[in-house]
Short mmCIF file of C-alpha atoms in Angstrom, two decimals:
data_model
loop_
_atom_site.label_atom_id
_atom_site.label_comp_id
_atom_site.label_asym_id
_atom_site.label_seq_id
_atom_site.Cartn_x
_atom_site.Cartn_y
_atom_site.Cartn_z
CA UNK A 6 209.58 25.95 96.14
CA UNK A 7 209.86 28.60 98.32
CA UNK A 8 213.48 30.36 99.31
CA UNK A 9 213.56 28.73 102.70
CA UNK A 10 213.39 25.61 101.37
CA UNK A 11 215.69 26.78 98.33
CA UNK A 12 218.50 27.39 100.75
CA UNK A 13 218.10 24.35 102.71
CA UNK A 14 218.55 22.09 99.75
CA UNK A 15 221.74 24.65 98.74
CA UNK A 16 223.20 23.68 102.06
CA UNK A 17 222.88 20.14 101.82
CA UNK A 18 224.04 19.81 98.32
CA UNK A 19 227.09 22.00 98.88
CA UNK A 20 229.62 19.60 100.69
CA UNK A 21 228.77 16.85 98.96
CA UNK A 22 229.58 18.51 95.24
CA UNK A 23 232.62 20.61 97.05
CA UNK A 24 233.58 16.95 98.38
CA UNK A 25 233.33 15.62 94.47
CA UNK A 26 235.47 18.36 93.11
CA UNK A 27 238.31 17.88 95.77
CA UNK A 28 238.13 14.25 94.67
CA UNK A 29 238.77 14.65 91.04
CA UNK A 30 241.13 17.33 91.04
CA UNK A 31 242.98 16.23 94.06
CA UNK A 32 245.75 13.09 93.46
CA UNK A 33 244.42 10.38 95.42
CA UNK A 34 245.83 9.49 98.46
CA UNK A 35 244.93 7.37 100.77
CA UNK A 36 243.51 8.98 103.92
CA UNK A 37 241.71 7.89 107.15
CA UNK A 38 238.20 7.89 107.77
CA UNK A 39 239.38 10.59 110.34
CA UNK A 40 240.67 12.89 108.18
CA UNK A 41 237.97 12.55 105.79
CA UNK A 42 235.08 13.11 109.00
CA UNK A 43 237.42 16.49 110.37
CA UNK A 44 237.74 17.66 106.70
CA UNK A 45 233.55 17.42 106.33
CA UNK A 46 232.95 18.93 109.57
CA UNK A 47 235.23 21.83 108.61
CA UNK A 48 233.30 22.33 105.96
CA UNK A 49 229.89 22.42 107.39
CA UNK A 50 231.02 25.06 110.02
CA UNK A 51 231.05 28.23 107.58
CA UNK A 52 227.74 26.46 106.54
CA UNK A 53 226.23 26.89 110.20
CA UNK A 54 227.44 30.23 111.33
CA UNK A 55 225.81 31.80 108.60
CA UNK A 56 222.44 29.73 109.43
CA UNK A 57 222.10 32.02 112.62
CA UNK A 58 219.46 33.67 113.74
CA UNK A 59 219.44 37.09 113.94
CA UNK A 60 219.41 38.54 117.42
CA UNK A 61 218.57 42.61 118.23
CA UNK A 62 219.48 43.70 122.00
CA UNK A 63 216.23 45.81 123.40
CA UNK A 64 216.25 48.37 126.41
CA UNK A 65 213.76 47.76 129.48
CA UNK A 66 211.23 49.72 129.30
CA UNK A 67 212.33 51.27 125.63
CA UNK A 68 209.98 50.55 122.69
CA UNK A 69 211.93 48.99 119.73
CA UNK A 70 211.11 47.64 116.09
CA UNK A 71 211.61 44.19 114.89
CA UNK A 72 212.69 44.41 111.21
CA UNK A 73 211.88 43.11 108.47
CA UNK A 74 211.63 44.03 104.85
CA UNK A 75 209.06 42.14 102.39
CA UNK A 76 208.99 43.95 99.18
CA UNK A 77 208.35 40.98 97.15
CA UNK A 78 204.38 40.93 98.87
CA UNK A 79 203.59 44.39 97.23
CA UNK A 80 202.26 42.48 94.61
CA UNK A 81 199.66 40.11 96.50
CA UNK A 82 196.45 40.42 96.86
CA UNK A 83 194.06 39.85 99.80
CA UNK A 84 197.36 39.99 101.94
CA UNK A 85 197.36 38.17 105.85
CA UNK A 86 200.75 38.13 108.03
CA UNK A 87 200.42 37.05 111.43
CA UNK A 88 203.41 37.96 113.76
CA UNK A 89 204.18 35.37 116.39
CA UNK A 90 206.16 35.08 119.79
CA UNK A 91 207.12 31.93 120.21
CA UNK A 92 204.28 30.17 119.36
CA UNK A 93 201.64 32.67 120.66
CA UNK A 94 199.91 35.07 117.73
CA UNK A 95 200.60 38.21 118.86
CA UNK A 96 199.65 40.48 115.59
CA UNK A 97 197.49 40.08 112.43
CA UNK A 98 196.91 42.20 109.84
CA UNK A 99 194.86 41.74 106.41
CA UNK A 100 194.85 44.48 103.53
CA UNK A 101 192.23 43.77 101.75
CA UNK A 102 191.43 45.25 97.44
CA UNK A 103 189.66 48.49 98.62
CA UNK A 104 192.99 49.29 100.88
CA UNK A 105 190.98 48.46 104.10
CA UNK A 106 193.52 47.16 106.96
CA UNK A 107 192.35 45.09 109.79
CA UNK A 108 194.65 44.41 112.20
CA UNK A 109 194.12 42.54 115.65
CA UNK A 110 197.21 42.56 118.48
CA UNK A 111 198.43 42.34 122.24
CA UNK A 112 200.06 44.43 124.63
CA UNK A 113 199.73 47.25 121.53
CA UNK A 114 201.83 45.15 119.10
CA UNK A 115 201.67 47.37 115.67
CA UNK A 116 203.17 47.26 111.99
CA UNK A 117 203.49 50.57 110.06
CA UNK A 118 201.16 52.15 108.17
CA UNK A 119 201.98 51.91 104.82
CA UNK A 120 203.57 48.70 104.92
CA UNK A 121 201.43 47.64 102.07
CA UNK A 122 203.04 50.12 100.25
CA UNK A 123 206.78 50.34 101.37
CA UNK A 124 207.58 46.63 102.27
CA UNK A 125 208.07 47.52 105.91
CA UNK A 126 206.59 44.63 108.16
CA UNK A 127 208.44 45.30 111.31
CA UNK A 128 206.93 44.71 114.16
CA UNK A 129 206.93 47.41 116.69
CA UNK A 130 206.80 47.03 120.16
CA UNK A 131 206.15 49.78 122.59
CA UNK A 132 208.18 48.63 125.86
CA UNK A 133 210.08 45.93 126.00
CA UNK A 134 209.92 43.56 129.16
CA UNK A 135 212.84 41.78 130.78
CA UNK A 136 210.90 38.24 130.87
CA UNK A 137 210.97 38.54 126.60
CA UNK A 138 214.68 37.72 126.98
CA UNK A 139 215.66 35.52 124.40
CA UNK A 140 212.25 35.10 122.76
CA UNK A 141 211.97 33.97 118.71
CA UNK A 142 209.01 36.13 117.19
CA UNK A 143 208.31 35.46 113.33
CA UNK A 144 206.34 37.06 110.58
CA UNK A 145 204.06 34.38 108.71
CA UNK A 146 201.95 34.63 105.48
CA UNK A 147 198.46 33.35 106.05
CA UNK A 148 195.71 32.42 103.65
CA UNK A 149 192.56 30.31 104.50
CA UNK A 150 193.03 29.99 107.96
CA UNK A 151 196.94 28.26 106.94
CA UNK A 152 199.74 29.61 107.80
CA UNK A 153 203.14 29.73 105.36
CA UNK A 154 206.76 29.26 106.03
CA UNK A 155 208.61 31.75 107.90
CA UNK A 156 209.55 35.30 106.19
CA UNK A 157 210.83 36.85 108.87
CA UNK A 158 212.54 35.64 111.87
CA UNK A 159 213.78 37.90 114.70
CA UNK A 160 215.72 37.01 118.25
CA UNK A 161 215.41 39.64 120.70
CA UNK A 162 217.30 40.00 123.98
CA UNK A 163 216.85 42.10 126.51
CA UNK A 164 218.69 44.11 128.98
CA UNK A 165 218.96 46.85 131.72
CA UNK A 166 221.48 49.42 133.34
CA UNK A 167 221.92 48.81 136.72
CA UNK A 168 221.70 51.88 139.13
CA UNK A 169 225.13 53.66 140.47
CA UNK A 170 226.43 51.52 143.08
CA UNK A 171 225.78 52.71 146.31
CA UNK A 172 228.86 51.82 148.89
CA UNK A 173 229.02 52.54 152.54
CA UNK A 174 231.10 51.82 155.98
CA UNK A 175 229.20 50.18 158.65
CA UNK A 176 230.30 49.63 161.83
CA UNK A 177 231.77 46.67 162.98
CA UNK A 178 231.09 44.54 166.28
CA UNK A 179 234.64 42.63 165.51
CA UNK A 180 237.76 45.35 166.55
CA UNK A 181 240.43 45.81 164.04
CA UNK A 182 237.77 44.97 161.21
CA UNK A 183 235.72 47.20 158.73
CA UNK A 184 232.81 46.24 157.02
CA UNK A 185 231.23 47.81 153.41
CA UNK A 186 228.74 47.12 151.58
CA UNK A 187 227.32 47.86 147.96
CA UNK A 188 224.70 47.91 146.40
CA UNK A 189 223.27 47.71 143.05
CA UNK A 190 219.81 47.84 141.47
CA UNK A 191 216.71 47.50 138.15
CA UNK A 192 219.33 46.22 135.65
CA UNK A 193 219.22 42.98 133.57
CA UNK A 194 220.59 40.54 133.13
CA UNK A 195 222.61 39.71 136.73
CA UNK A 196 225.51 41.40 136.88
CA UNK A 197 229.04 40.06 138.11
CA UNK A 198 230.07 42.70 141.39
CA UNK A 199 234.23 42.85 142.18
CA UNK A 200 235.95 44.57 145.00
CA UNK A 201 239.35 46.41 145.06
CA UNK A 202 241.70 47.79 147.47
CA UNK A 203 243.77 50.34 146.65
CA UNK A 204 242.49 50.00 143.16
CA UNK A 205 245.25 47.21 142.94
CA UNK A 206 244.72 44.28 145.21
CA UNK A 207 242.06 41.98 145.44
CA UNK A 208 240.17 40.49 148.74
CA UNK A 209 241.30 37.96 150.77
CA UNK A 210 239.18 34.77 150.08
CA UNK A 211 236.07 34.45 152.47
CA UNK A 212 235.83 38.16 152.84
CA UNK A 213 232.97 39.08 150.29
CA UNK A 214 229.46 38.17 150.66
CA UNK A 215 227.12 38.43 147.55
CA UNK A 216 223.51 37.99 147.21
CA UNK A 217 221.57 38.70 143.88
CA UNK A 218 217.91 38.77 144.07
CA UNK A 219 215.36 39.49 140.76
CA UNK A 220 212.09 41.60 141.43
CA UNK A 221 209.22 39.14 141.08
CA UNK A 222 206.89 41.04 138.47
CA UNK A 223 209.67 42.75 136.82
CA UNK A 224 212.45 40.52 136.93
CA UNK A 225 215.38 42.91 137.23
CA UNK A 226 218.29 42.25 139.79
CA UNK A 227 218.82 43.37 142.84
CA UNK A 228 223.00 42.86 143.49
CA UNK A 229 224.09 43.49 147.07
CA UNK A 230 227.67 42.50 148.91
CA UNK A 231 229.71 42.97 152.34
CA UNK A 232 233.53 43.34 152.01
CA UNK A 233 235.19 42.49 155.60
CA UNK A 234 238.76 43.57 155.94
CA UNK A 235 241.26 43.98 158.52
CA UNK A 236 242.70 47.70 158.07
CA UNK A 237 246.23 47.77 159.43
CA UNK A 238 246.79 51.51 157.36
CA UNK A 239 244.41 53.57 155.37
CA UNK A 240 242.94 52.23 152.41
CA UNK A 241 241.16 52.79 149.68
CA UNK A 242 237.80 50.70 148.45
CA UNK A 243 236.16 50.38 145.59
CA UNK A 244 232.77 48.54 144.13
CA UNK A 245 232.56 47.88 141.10
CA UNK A 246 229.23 46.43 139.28
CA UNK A 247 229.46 45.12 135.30
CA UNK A 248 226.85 44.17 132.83
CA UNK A 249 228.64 42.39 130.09
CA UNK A 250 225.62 42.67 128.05
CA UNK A 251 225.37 46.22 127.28
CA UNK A 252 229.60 46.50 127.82
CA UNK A 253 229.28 48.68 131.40
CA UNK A 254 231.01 49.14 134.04
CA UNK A 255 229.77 51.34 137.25
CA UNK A 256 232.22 51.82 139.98
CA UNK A 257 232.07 53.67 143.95
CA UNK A 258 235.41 54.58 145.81
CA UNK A 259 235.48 54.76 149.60
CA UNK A 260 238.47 55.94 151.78
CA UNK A 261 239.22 54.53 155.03
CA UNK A 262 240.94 55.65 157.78
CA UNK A 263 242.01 53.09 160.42
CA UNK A 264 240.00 53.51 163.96
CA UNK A 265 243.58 54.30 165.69
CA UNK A 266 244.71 56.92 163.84
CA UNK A 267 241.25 58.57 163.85
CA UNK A 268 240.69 58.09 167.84
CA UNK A 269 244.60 60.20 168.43
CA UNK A 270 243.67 63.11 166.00
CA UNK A 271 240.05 63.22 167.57
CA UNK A 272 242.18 63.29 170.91
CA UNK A 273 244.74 65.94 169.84
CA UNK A 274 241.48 67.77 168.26
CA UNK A 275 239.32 67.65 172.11
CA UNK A 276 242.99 68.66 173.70
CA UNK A 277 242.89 72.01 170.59
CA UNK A 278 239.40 72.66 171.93
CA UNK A 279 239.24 72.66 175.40
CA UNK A 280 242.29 75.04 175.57
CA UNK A 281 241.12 77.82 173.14
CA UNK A 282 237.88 77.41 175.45
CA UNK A 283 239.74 78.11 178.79
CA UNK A 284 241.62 80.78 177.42
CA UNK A 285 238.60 82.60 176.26
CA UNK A 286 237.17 82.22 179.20
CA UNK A 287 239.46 83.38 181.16
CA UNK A 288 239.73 86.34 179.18
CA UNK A 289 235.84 86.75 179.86
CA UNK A 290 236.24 86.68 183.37
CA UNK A 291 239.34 89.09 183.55
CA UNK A 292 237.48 91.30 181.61
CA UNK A 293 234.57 91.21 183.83
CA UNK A 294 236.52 91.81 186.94
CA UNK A 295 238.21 94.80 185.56
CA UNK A 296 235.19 96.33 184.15
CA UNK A 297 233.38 95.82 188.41
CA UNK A 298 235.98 97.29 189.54
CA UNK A 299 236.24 100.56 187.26
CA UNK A 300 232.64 100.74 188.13
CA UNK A 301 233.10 100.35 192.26
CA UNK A 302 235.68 103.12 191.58
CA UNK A 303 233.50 105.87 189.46
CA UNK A 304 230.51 104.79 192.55
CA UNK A 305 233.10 105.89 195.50
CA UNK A 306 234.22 109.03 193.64
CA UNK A 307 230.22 110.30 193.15
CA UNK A 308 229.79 109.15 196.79
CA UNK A 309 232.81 111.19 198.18
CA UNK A 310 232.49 114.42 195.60
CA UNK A 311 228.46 114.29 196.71
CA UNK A 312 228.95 116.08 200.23
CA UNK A 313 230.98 119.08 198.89
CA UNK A 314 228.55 120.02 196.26
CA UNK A 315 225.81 120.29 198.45
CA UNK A 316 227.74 122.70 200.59
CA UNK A 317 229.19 125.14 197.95
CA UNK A 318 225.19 125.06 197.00
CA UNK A 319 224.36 126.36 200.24
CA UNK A 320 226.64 128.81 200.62
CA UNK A 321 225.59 130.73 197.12
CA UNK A 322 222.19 130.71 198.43
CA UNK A 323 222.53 132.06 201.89
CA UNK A 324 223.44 135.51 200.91
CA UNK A 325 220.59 136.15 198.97
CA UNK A 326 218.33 134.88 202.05
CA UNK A 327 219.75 137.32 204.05
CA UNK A 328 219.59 140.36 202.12
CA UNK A 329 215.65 139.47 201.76
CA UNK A 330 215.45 139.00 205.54
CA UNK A 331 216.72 142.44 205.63
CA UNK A 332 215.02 144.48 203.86
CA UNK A 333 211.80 144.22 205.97
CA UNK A 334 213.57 145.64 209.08
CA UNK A 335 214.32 148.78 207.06
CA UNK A 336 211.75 151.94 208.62
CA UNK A 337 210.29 153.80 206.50
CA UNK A 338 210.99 157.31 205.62
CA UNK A 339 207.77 159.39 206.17
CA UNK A 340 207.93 163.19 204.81
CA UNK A 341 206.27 165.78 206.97
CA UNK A 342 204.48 168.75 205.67
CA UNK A 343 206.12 171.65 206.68
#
């Protein structure tokens, strides 16, 4: 008999011979066929949570190793395991006397090595896929083309972060309403999406819209969601995205400012503006005007100072003109021979 089978008769025998001791050493009493069915079904529930299957929680995209340990088939000869998912045959492997391996698999499935040597039968997988969520694979002994009980059985689940929520302000056709929306993506499984305001109060009811979408191949979610509030003050917004699965929480803040109080300080702001641009222009154009008019004033000074220079030149060249005119007139002194 082999140990599954070993602990399946353990489990049945159990309440019935704990049932047979309570009988003898308890004083009888009468009790109702109630009490008697509640008091059995307590029993059995220890009995069943300890008959779970183990589960391991895989990343998208990670690889990851199912374990399991077998150190009791060192000793066999002529070994053949066959991994299954579900009820597909995903990996076998046979060591055979002269330490030859053969081993035949999908999608990469591998065990290690030495496993004939260590015990180590895991089967490890090189990315995990979202659509494996919640699949049973199990490690069989085969011999002759027939296949054993189970040694190994292994639930995986899968999952996926989801990317930083992306939240925005769009603008809104309805006045004295603002509209955001966020939006999450390529995590697993869905994820639940809340909204706060002022990181205190919750919407109104009928002012969220939420759509969740998975990719076709890849089946990951695609969250997205439109908060539509009346803003009577500023407020404060937040997103928030969790996946309960892997225990996270991803959050976006947005702070709005209602459409009146922004329109008077962009008013007071164009009022700021188009004074400080008068003023400097009108310093521009005072400074230009003063600027012609030192330049009219040096022109009509050169104009007016012109005439008298080119007299006081004349006059310092005349006398020298003369003198030369002179000089010509002058007879000559002839010497006579006496």
């Amino acid at each position: 008999m082999d140990l599954t089978a070993f602990s399946r008769v353990k489990r049945k025998l159990f309440p019935e011979r704990f049932l047979v001791f309570i009988s003898r050493t308890v004083p009888q009493r009468e009790m109702p066929a109630a009490g008697w069915r509640t008091l059995f079904l307590l029993l059995l529930l220890p009995v069943c949570c300890c008959g779970e299957e183990e589960c391991v929680l895989g990343l998208v995209g990670r690889p990851i190793s199912l374990s399991c340990f077998l150190p009791q088939l060192l000793t066999s000869v002529n070994l053949s395991i066959a991994w299954r998912r579900g009820g597909e045959v995903v990996l076998r492997s046979v060591w055979r006397e002269d330490g030859e391996v053969e081993e035949w698999s999908v999608s990469r499935f591998s065990t290690p090595q030495d496993a004939s040597l260590s015990g180590d039968f895991s089967l490890q997988l090189p990315s995990v896929a979202a659509s494996e969520n919640n699949t049973h694979f199990s490690l069989v002994e085969t011999s002759g083309g027939n296949s054993s009980s189970e040694l190994c059985s292994v639930c995986l689940q899968t999952a996926a972060s989801f990317s930083t929520p992306l939240l925005q302000r769009e603008e809104s056709k309805r006045g004295g309403k603002a509209v955001f929306s966020c939006e999450s993506s390529g995590g697993f499984p869905a994820p639940t999406l809340s909204w706060l305001i002022n990181n205190k109060e919750y919407p109104p009811p009928g002012a969220v819209t939420t759509i969740t979408t998975p990719h076709p191949d890849t089946q990951l979610f695609n969250i997205s969601s439109r908060l539509t509030v009346n803003l009577a003050k500023d407020v404060g917004v937040t997103c928030i995205v969790e996946n309960p699965k892997l225990n996270e929480t991803l959050s976006s803040s947005s702070y709005s400012v209602n459409r009146s109080t922004v329109h008077n300080r962009a008013s007071e702001a164009m009022w700021i503006f188009s004074t400080v641009l008068c003023v400097v222009v009108g310093v521009l154009v005072l400074t230009g005007v003063a600027y012609q008019i030192h330049l009219d004033r040096v022109h009509m000074r050169k104009k007016h100072d012109f005439p008298k220079l080119q007299s006081r030149g004349y006059k310092r060249r005349s006398p020298d003109k003369e003198e030369e005119e002179e000089e010509p007139m002058k007879p000559e002194k002839k010497e006579s021979e006496v």
